[in-house]
Amino acid sequence: MLVVVLAQLACAAALPAAARRIGRGVWALAAVVLAASLAWLLTRTASVLDGGTYTETYAWAPTLGLEIAFRLDPLALLMALVVTGVGVCVMVYGAYYHHTGHGREAGLLLAFAAVMLGLVLADHLLLLYVFWELTSVASFLLIAGRREGGDRRRAAEQALLTTVAAGLAMLLGLVMLGQAAGTYRISALLADLPEPGPLVTSALVLILVGAFAKSAQFPLHAWLPAAMAAPTSVSAYLHAATMVKAGVYLVARLAPGFAETAPWRPLVLTVGLYTLVVGAWRALRETDMKRLLAYGTVSELGMMIALFGMGTRTAALAGAVLLLSHALFKGALFMVVGVVDHQTGTRDLRKLSGLGTALPVVAAVAVLACASMAKLPPTVGWIAQDGALEALLHGEVTGTAWAAAALCLGSVLTVTYTARFLQGGFGTKRDDRPPRPARPSHPVFLAPAAVLAVLGLAAGLAYPAVDALTAPYADLYPEPSGKPFHAALWHGWTAPLWLALLIVVLGLALHAARRPFSRLLGRLPRLPDAEWCYRRLMVALHHGAVVFTRRTQVGSLPLYLTAVLITAVVLPSIAVLHTLPPLGQVRAWWTTAELPLALTVLITAFGAAVIRHRLAAVLVTGAVGYAVAGLFVVQGAPDLALTQFLVESLTLVVVVLVLRRMPARFSPGSRTGVGRWARASLALLVGAFVAGFALTAQQGRENPGPAGDYLRRVGETGGNNVVNAIIVDFRALDTLGEIAVLMVTALGVISLIRLGTRTDTGPGSGPESWARPGEEEGPVPTAARWDEPREHWLPGSTDLLGAERSVLMEVVTRLLFPSILVVSLFLLLSGHYRPGGGFAGGLVAGQAFILRYVVAGAADVEHAAPVRPGHLIGSGLILAATTAIVPLAFGRPPLTSTLWTWNLPVLGEVKTASSLVFDVGVYLLILGVILTLLSAAGSSLRAPVPQLGTGPGTVGGRSR
């Protein structure tokens, strides 16, 4: 299952590049990928419906209870079939609907299908939440588009804010529920329910908040109609068939265990049935065909929430059938609206007339899908409504007469807005309005909608197959006292049958009286709807943020730093003081070699505090880091010392480059002694806290750590360096996450630094992108000097002023450059056996490029590294991630290392491990990050350095 999800994500990532060659053909590739996933599901359908389950578990952090767990059971199978089956139709439809952006749209839709599939297969609460939020991110990108107008971006922002904010509440509920149950595995949690109590009750309420927002339940439903600004392919797939059902799925997943827990049932019935009625009522007011269907979707989702949340077998069966039928008819109808919009140029019911004659095949597909939406026999929608009425009229839950009345009212309004959709969209108006001109649609353009509409009819006629697909989930609930209900077209002349027929008659009668009914609607006052409330809330939130920011963000960096340090000290100080060991147990030093190093740290730290010159203070601070690295050497940690030396050197160079744009000395401090004493007191307080924390952490370990186990098992990795083995073998997943965070952080910092200064949009595009605003492209013209060369034989020689160049240094640097790179490769390849590794090797290689940058300028670095830094970062992360995933193809856990041995003619027996490839990925990513930070922090060496008392166009008071 994990392989299926990852394969879809990999294909989605490749589609934008493939679109440059095959254009709209990428939609066919995406359809084939989803068809393969559908075929994989169908091969396991019989086993799952017979009571079997497929499970996969991959350890992530077992001691923390974190694992990647998937489970394919009847409910997951039903949702997965909807995701993949409807997805295939949407991909075929998208090839004819979209005219541009094929790679982006197809890739995002396929990526969404992957994360949605992961959501329904997840058997871990936190893994489910990860996929839950990824669906919101994919929805945001698909709604907003790439360079679309403000309406789409506002709709995307509303959808993201609503679902993610409620998702955070749901995350808290999931954590509380997992803690109460003692497990985060969903199957284990439902098998052994936690004891009811305030903790479980609060957790369920928070989880339902997230589910209601995702499935557009009142009052969190406004984002769904607003999302109709998205392309119709997105609306048909995300906002009709799949993503909006994520909340319904979560309710269905937890209902077998928690339906009897207060306040579950009253909450889901009240919210769901109220949403059913309100959504159908709002649909009657809409004139846009897509918004009418959107409010209809809100209404149907409310009905599903109520049915799944009741916690009875009949209601669960009806909910499962309704979930299937809704995906078929609503997906088909959204595609029909897209066809109408393409062929006529509008989807406004007031402007359409005579389409039934102009587009008869399109009208036939719409009628067939609407029959299922109105719950007419013999469609699968009729079966769903029959089960819903049976559950509320003759179910095991007492006191639900009001619920049955609400269900009937919502169903009557559903028939009414269905008739309005058909009559307004395809009928001929009586006001002598001329028929809307329409072009014939391509048969394949309409084929996906026709397939879904026909499936809605076929599923009703083949009701035994529908019952076989949905009954295994319903069987999780207690059996009713009488004969169990099954999905069928005919149960005899029962009360639900007569009531269903009455609903159809009343709905059609209400539509027949649409003119007086419309006048009645016009006279009724329009209360503030959820969309108005959302806009007002955003305005209030923005105003409150402005007021709060004006009071707290005063523009003083020392004030911000003081607040951060005080918070970091005050909050954990009580715990540190409580567990601080007696000072008599603290050993002052282990060897006498530590004393001069410690004295160096103290002296240089004091010097950094009193020196007023910026560059001198930075150099002294660097000396502190080098002395600490010496302490690591004395303590027998060469890997740590090497990393400390390299990171300190890199930091020192980058900070010096930044300081070139700042005044030479620090700004004058407070004229009074109060400010100095306050800063000194804060520094002493922070220092004392850090010292106490270090002592507490050193003495607080009660159980032996994993170091002994690592030392015993280091031979399994094929190497001798336990530090490198921990990084690339034992804790490789942590390393993968850390380098991903490093990449994101570096890109974020670069984006902030380059904001408003970049001259192009390509990532890492070379020195021309480092120019300052107002600079001309090409070499900077300077006054003729006797030392300016007439011919430039060194790259980048025009970047530096004559006084700043040293030909000797440039030549020596070029001679040393290959040697430094060889040292970096040595550290990379030898890290498995001695100090080194990909991180240290990447830092050393980065130092080589920094040396060339400082000596010869940006063009010289580009000459030495013709590849873009962004490509190095991406290649490194992809290489490391691929190394992590490949073992899955051989049935082994991810990041499993394999030892290789070769007998080479000259070298003899050579041993290595697959973790070396992972280390190469780390090497490339670190080097790419350094090059990118260098291009951002270094700006342009040819630009003038501003000095105090000089203008921006002068160098030391002299005009450039």
XYZ file of N, CA and C in Angstrom, residues 94-278:
555
model
N -10.117 15.825 -17.849
C -9.205 16.964 -17.794
C -8.435 17.173 -19.079
N -8.186 16.103 -19.840
C -7.444 16.244 -21.089
C -8.181 17.127 -22.081
N -9.519 17.155 -22.015
C -10.312 17.966 -22.941
C -10.788 19.267 -22.286
N -10.815 19.300 -20.966
C -11.295 20.504 -20.279
C -10.222 21.576 -20.230
N -8.982 21.187 -19.932
C -7.893 22.156 -19.763
C -7.215 22.412 -21.106
N -6.878 23.671 -21.331
C -6.170 24.058 -22.543
C -4.700 24.365 -22.270
N -4.373 24.758 -21.061
C -2.992 25.069 -20.686
C -2.711 24.455 -19.321
N -1.426 24.472 -18.951
C -1.038 23.993 -17.628
C -1.308 22.523 -17.406
N -1.149 21.712 -18.445
C -1.489 20.294 -18.308
C -0.618 19.600 -17.262
N 0.678 19.875 -17.299
C 1.574 19.193 -16.366
C 1.273 19.525 -14.921
N 1.056 20.808 -14.647
C 0.784 21.215 -13.267
C -0.537 20.654 -12.773
N -1.603 20.817 -13.567
C -2.923 20.391 -13.111
C -2.990 18.876 -12.973
N -2.486 18.149 -13.958
C -2.520 16.688 -13.879
C -1.643 16.189 -12.736
N -0.464 16.797 -12.561
C 0.411 16.375 -11.468
C -0.209 16.616 -10.104
N -0.841 17.782 -9.917
C -1.461 18.069 -8.630
C -2.660 17.157 -8.361
N -3.455 16.902 -9.381
C -4.595 16.002 -9.189
C -4.124 14.587 -8.849
N -3.081 14.118 -9.511
C -2.566 12.790 -9.203
C -1.933 12.756 -7.817
N -1.240 13.836 -7.441
C -0.678 13.907 -6.089
C -1.791 13.918 -5.051
N -2.873 14.658 -5.341
C -4.001 14.646 -4.417
C -4.582 13.245 -4.300
N -4.725 12.542 -5.418
C -5.249 11.175 -5.365
C -4.377 10.295 -4.476
N -3.056 10.507 -4.532
C -2.147 9.705 -3.707
C -2.348 9.979 -2.218
N -2.412 11.273 -1.847
C -2.553 11.579 -0.421
C -3.957 11.221 0.071
N -4.958 11.322 -0.782
C -6.296 10.908 -0.376
C -6.355 9.404 -0.178
N -5.658 8.667 -1.037
C -5.578 7.220 -0.860
C -4.844 6.883 0.433
N -3.773 7.628 0.726
C -3.073 7.413 1.992
C -3.951 7.715 3.185
N -4.812 8.722 3.070
C -5.705 9.082 4.175
C -6.664 7.937 4.504
N -7.273 7.346 3.486
C -8.282 6.311 3.754
C -7.634 4.997 4.139
N -6.358 4.793 3.799
C -5.682 3.543 4.154
C -4.931 3.648 5.480
N -4.750 4.853 6.006
C -3.953 5.049 7.218
C -4.608 4.366 8.410
N -3.794 3.659 9.188
C -4.269 2.991 10.400
C -3.606 3.577 11.639
N -3.121 4.788 11.514
C -2.488 5.489 12.631
C -3.053 6.903 12.668
N -3.442 7.352 13.844
C -4.107 8.645 13.962
C -3.240 9.784 13.440
N -1.964 9.786 13.767
C -1.100 10.883 13.343
C -0.777 10.794 11.858
N -0.643 9.582 11.333
C -0.437 9.438 9.892
C -1.669 9.911 9.136
N -2.843 9.596 9.653
C -4.080 10.084 9.035
C -4.100 11.614 9.022
N -3.644 12.222 10.091
C -3.637 13.688 10.143
C -2.672 14.274 9.118
N -1.521 13.630 8.920
C -0.558 14.126 7.925
C -1.199 14.143 6.543
N -1.831 13.049 6.159
C -2.491 13.004 4.857
C -3.685 13.962 4.825
N -4.346 14.117 5.941
C -5.482 15.041 6.045
C -5.074 16.458 5.657
N -3.970 16.921 6.195
C -3.516 18.271 5.895
C -2.927 18.371 4.489
N -2.335 17.312 4.003
C -1.814 17.342 2.635
C -2.936 17.496 1.620
N -4.097 16.915 1.897
C -5.228 17.121 0.988
C -5.641 18.598 0.971
N -5.562 19.270 2.115
C -5.883 20.698 2.150
C -4.879 21.504 1.347
N -3.606 21.142 1.436
C -2.576 21.850 0.670
C -2.800 21.645 -0.822
N -3.072 20.400 -1.226
C -3.327 20.138 -2.649
C -4.567 20.893 -3.123
N -5.602 20.933 -2.289
C -6.810 21.671 -2.649
C -6.504 23.153 -2.829
N -5.689 23.718 -1.952
C -5.321 25.128 -2.073
C -4.620 25.407 -3.398
N -3.666 24.564 -3.759
C -2.927 24.771 -5.001
C -3.815 24.616 -6.223
N -4.740 23.675 -6.176
C -5.610 23.450 -7.324
C -6.648 24.559 -7.472
N -7.159 25.059 -6.357
C -8.148 26.144 -6.438
C -7.472 27.439 -6.870
N -6.322 27.746 -6.281
C -5.669 29.033 -6.543
C -5.130 29.132 -7.958
N -4.694 28.001 -8.518
C -4.088 28.063 -9.830
C -2.698 28.668 -9.761
N -2.129 28.902 -10.924
C -0.759 29.409 -10.972
C -0.721 30.925 -11.071
N -1.381 31.475 -12.054
C -1.404 32.936 -12.209
C -2.845 33.366 -12.473
N -3.730 32.964 -11.600
C -5.143 33.255 -11.790
C -5.535 34.531 -11.043
N -6.826 34.876 -11.181
C -7.312 36.110 -10.593
C -7.536 36.021 -9.100
N -8.007 37.144 -8.547
C -8.174 37.241 -7.108
C -9.261 36.352 -6.559
N -10.328 36.082 -7.343
C -11.415 35.254 -6.835
C -10.928 33.857 -6.490
N -10.135 33.276 -7.366
C -9.639 31.930 -7.104
C -8.692 31.917 -5.916
N -7.874 32.913 -5.805
C -6.933 32.931 -4.680
C -7.660 33.164 -3.354
N -8.662 34.016 -3.348
C -9.428 34.212 -2.116
C -10.181 32.941 -1.739
N -10.743 32.256 -2.722
C -11.442 31.004 -2.438
C -10.468 29.953 -1.894
N -9.276 29.883 -2.480
C -8.279 28.922 -1.997
C -7.854 29.244 -0.571
N -7.680 30.527 -0.285
C -7.304 30.932 1.073
C -8.407 30.585 2.075
N -9.660 30.805 1.693
C -10.770 30.492 2.595
C -10.843 28.999 2.863
N -10.694 28.188 1.817
C -10.736 26.741 2.009
C -9.595 26.274 2.892
N -8.405 26.827 2.664
C -7.250 26.399 3.462
C -7.394 26.815 4.918
N -7.758 28.064 5.156
C -7.871 28.541 6.535
C -8.936 27.769 7.299
N -10.077 27.521 6.663
C -11.161 26.828 7.364
C -10.781 25.404 7.719
N -10.275 24.668 6.747
C -9.981 23.255 6.992
C -8.750 23.062 7.870
N -7.736 23.905 7.690
C -6.519 23.736 8.483
C -6.728 24.182 9.921
N -7.452 25.289 10.124
C -7.718 25.730 11.499
C -8.509 24.684 12.267
N -9.549 24.147 11.643
C -10.292 23.071 12.296
C -9.450 21.811 12.409
N -8.530 21.614 11.448
C -7.646 20.458 11.531
C -6.714 20.510 12.725
N -6.303 21.714 13.115
C -5.470 21.829 14.315
C -6.241 21.411 15.563
N -7.518 21.799 15.624
C -8.352 21.337 16.735
C -8.485 19.821 16.697
N -8.641 19.268 15.501
C -8.743 17.819 15.369
C -7.457 17.124 15.809
N -6.304 17.733 15.489
C -5.029 17.148 15.913
C -4.960 17.036 17.427
N -5.385 18.084 18.118
C -5.418 18.020 19.584
C -6.333 16.896 20.042
N -7.492 16.744 19.402
C -8.394 15.665 19.766
C -7.801 14.299 19.492
N -7.079 14.147 18.378
C -6.456 12.859 18.068
C -5.396 12.496 19.103
N -4.600 13.500 19.499
C -3.577 13.232 20.517
C -4.231 12.854 21.841
N -5.267 13.577 22.236
C -5.959 13.252 23.485
C -6.569 11.854 23.429
N -7.175 11.510 22.298
C -7.780 10.184 22.176
C -6.723 9.094 22.198
N -5.586 9.332 21.506
C -4.517 8.342 21.524
C -3.917 8.159 22.906
N -3.772 9.251 23.645
C -3.248 9.145 25.008
C -4.228 8.422 25.925
N -5.508 8.701 25.752
C -6.505 8.030 26.592
C -6.573 6.536 26.305
N -6.385 6.162 25.035
C -6.470 4.747 24.674
C -5.155 4.016 24.867
N -4.049 4.751 24.974
C -2.752 4.102 25.093
C -2.198 3.613 23.771
N -2.810 3.953 22.668
C -2.339 3.564 21.349
C -2.881 4.554 20.321
N -2.107 4.723 19.253
C -2.545 5.566 18.145
C -2.970 4.744 16.935
N -2.895 3.433 17.043
C -3.376 2.579 15.970
C -4.903 2.576 15.996
N -5.523 2.939 14.878
C -6.979 3.077 14.850
C -7.652 1.736 15.076
N -7.153 0.677 14.454
C -7.764 -0.644 14.625
C -7.651 -1.117 16.065
N -6.506 -0.897 16.692
C -6.341 -1.297 18.092
C -7.211 -0.444 19.011
N -7.340 0.829 18.686
C -8.164 1.729 19.504
C -9.632 1.314 19.472
N -10.153 0.952 18.292
C -11.554 0.540 18.188
C -11.785 -0.843 18.779
N -10.744 -1.661 18.794
C -10.896 -2.988 19.379
C -10.908 -2.934 20.902
N -10.214 -1.980 21.472
C -10.154 -1.833 22.933
C -10.379 -0.362 23.256
N -11.649 0.016 23.422
C -12.013 1.419 23.589
C -11.533 1.957 24.925
N -11.120 3.232 24.959
C -10.744 3.836 26.239
C -11.968 4.051 27.121
N -11.705 4.183 28.396
C -12.797 4.416 29.341
C -13.435 5.778 29.096
N -14.773 5.833 29.051
C -15.429 7.139 28.849
C -15.085 8.095 29.983
N -14.976 9.352 29.630
C -14.650 10.372 30.615
C -14.498 11.718 29.944
N -14.196 12.741 30.737
C -14.047 14.084 30.151
C -12.988 14.146 29.072
N -11.891 13.394 29.225
C -10.828 13.436 28.223
C -11.309 12.888 26.887
N -11.985 11.743 26.925
C -12.483 11.137 25.684
C -13.573 12.009 25.076
N -14.452 12.555 25.907
C -15.526 13.417 25.388
C -14.962 14.643 24.695
N -13.994 15.292 25.332
C -13.379 16.477 24.717
C -12.664 16.110 23.428
N -11.994 14.966 23.427
C -11.281 14.537 22.225
C -12.251 14.312 21.072
N -13.382 13.674 21.334
C -14.350 13.399 20.273
C -14.949 14.692 19.719
N -15.237 15.640 20.585
C -15.787 16.917 20.111
C -14.785 17.629 19.200
N -13.508 17.647 19.586
C -12.489 18.293 18.768
C -12.318 17.576 17.433
N -12.359 16.267 17.454
C -12.238 15.501 16.210
C -13.418 15.795 15.292
N -14.613 15.876 15.863
C -15.789 16.163 15.046
C -15.730 17.571 14.458
N -15.128 18.513 15.165
C -14.970 19.858 14.605
C -14.153 19.791 13.320
N -13.047 19.054 13.351
C -12.245 18.895 12.145
C -12.989 18.185 11.038
N -13.755 17.155 11.390
C -14.531 16.424 10.384
C -15.622 17.303 9.792
N -16.297 18.093 10.609
C -17.358 18.969 10.103
C -16.795 20.012 9.136
N -15.639 20.579 9.459
C -15.058 21.590 8.568
C -14.634 20.972 7.242
N -14.035 19.791 7.296
C -13.576 19.154 6.064
C -14.741 18.771 5.164
N -15.840 18.362 5.759
C -17.014 17.962 4.990
C -18.051 19.068 4.893
N -17.646 20.301 5.116
C -18.473 21.489 4.863
C -19.812 21.434 5.588
N -19.763 21.164 6.889
C -20.978 21.163 7.688
C -21.207 22.536 8.303
N -22.469 22.875 8.507
C -22.829 24.155 9.098
C -22.218 24.272 10.501
N -21.633 25.403 10.868
C -21.520 26.670 10.110
C -20.180 26.821 9.382
N -19.487 25.720 9.134
C -18.166 25.758 8.511
C -18.235 25.339 7.042
N -19.343 25.637 6.389
C -19.572 25.140 5.035
C -19.280 26.169 3.958
N -19.047 27.420 4.309
C -18.978 28.482 3.295
C -17.823 28.291 2.328
N -16.771 27.594 2.730
C -15.613 27.451 1.852
C -15.934 26.617 0.610
N -16.892 25.691 0.709
C -17.165 24.813 -0.430
C -17.837 25.551 -1.592
N -18.914 26.321 -1.375
C -19.439 27.096 -2.513
C -18.426 28.089 -3.073
N -17.612 28.680 -2.198
C -16.597 29.614 -2.700
C -15.566 28.911 -3.558
N -15.304 27.636 -3.272
C -14.312 26.874 -4.034
C -14.766 26.558 -5.443
N -15.987 26.898 -5.788
C -16.449 26.667 -7.156
C -15.750 27.575 -8.163
N -14.918 28.479 -7.679
C -14.087 29.268 -8.591
C -13.011 28.420 -9.239
N -12.772 27.232 -8.709
C -11.771 26.329 -9.263
C -12.257 25.726 -10.575
N -11.358 25.153 -11.376
C -11.788 24.459 -12.594
C -12.764 23.328 -12.272
N -13.608 22.993 -13.231
C -14.646 21.993 -12.993
C -14.050 20.620 -12.717
N -12.921 20.299 -13.308
C -12.294 19.008 -13.016
C -11.917 18.901 -11.548
N -11.459 20.004 -10.970
C -11.132 20.023 -9.542
C -12.402 19.897 -8.709
N -13.454 20.621 -9.089
C -14.713 20.552 -8.350
C -15.296 19.147 -8.390
N -15.240 18.492 -9.558
C -15.810 17.152 -9.687
C -15.058 16.146 -8.846
N -13.744 16.310 -8.734
C -12.952 15.295 -8.039
C -12.825 15.586 -6.550
N -12.368 16.800 -6.215
C -12.121 17.121 -4.811
C -13.396 17.479 -4.075
N -14.208 18.350 -4.664
C -15.305 18.967 -3.935
C -16.645 18.291 -4.181
N -16.607 17.110 -4.778
C -17.831 16.332 -4.942
C -17.609 14.885 -4.558
N -16.509 14.282 -5.051
C -16.352 12.833 -4.903
C -15.422 12.418 -3.772
N -14.403 13.195 -3.451
C -13.348 12.649 -2.595
C -13.051 13.492 -1.355
N -12.394 14.658 -1.528
C -11.876 15.362 -0.357
C -12.962 15.748 0.636
N -14.103 16.193 0.140
C -15.163 16.599 1.049
C -15.721 15.410 1.826
N -15.413 14.215 1.387
C -15.868 13.023 2.104
C -14.857 12.552 3.143
N -13.751 13.280 3.291
C -12.767 12.894 4.299
C -13.364 12.974 5.702
N -14.117 14.042 5.982
C -14.771 14.144 7.287
C -15.824 13.074 7.474
N -16.577 12.784 6.417
C -17.554 11.689 6.482
C -16.852 10.377 6.772
N -15.722 10.151 6.105
C -14.967 8.912 6.328
C -14.490 8.813 7.768
N -14.010 9.912 8.341
C -13.526 9.873 9.717
C -14.662 9.565 10.681
N -15.834 10.152 10.456
C -16.988 9.843 11.297
C -17.361 8.369 11.151
N -17.360 7.865 9.914
C -17.683 6.458 9.697
C -16.646 5.542 10.326
N -15.401 5.965 10.333
C -14.343 5.132 10.908
C -14.466 5.016 12.427
N -14.836 6.102 13.095
C -14.879 6.096 14.559
C -16.251 5.738 15.118
N -17.299 5.820 14.306
C -18.658 5.594 14.810
C -18.869 4.210 15.410
N -18.316 3.124 14.854
C -18.558 1.810 15.491
C -18.120 1.742 16.941
N -17.148 2.553 17.321
C -16.678 2.498 18.696
C -17.239 3.585 19.599
N -17.595 4.741 19.043
C -17.914 5.888 19.884
C -19.315 6.445 19.669
N -20.150 5.762 18.896
C -21.501 6.285 18.654
C -22.308 6.383 19.934
N -22.047 5.512 20.884
C -22.794 5.521 22.140
C -22.211 6.484 23.173
N -21.061 7.073 22.867
C -20.410 7.982 23.805
C -20.989 9.385 23.640
N -21.435 9.963 24.750
C -21.973 11.331 24.701
C -20.819 12.300 24.444
N -21.044 13.354 23.659
C -22.297 13.734 22.988
C -22.281 13.398 21.498
N -21.702 12.266 21.118
C -21.496 11.925 19.701
C -22.791 11.970 18.904
N -23.758 11.116 19.276
C -24.956 10.957 18.438
C -25.786 12.249 18.355
N -26.088 12.921 19.454
C -26.841 14.177 19.309
C -26.118 15.220 18.459
N -24.797 15.264 18.570
C -24.039 16.271 17.840
C -24.061 16.002 16.339
N -23.797 14.754 15.940
C -23.746 14.463 14.504
C -25.136 14.535 13.877
N -26.168 14.123 14.607
C -27.519 14.199 14.061
C -27.958 15.658 13.899
N -27.692 16.465 14.904
C -28.111 17.863 14.832
C -27.383 18.611 13.717
N -26.072 18.500 13.704
C -25.291 19.216 12.688
C -25.575 18.661 11.304
N -25.591 17.345 11.160
C -25.782 16.747 9.849
C -27.140 17.049 9.246
N -28.209 16.883 10.008
C -29.542 17.098 9.455
C -29.838 18.582 9.252
N -29.332 19.429 10.123
C -29.498 20.871 9.894
C -28.777 21.287 8.612
N -27.578 20.753 8.409
C -26.852 21.050 7.176
C -27.597 20.515 5.968
N -28.217 19.353 6.095
C -29.009 18.791 5.002
C -30.104 19.760 4.563
N -30.845 20.305 5.503
C -31.960 21.195 5.172
C -31.447 22.551 4.677
N -30.491 23.134 5.389
C -29.997 24.462 5.023
C -29.300 24.431 3.666
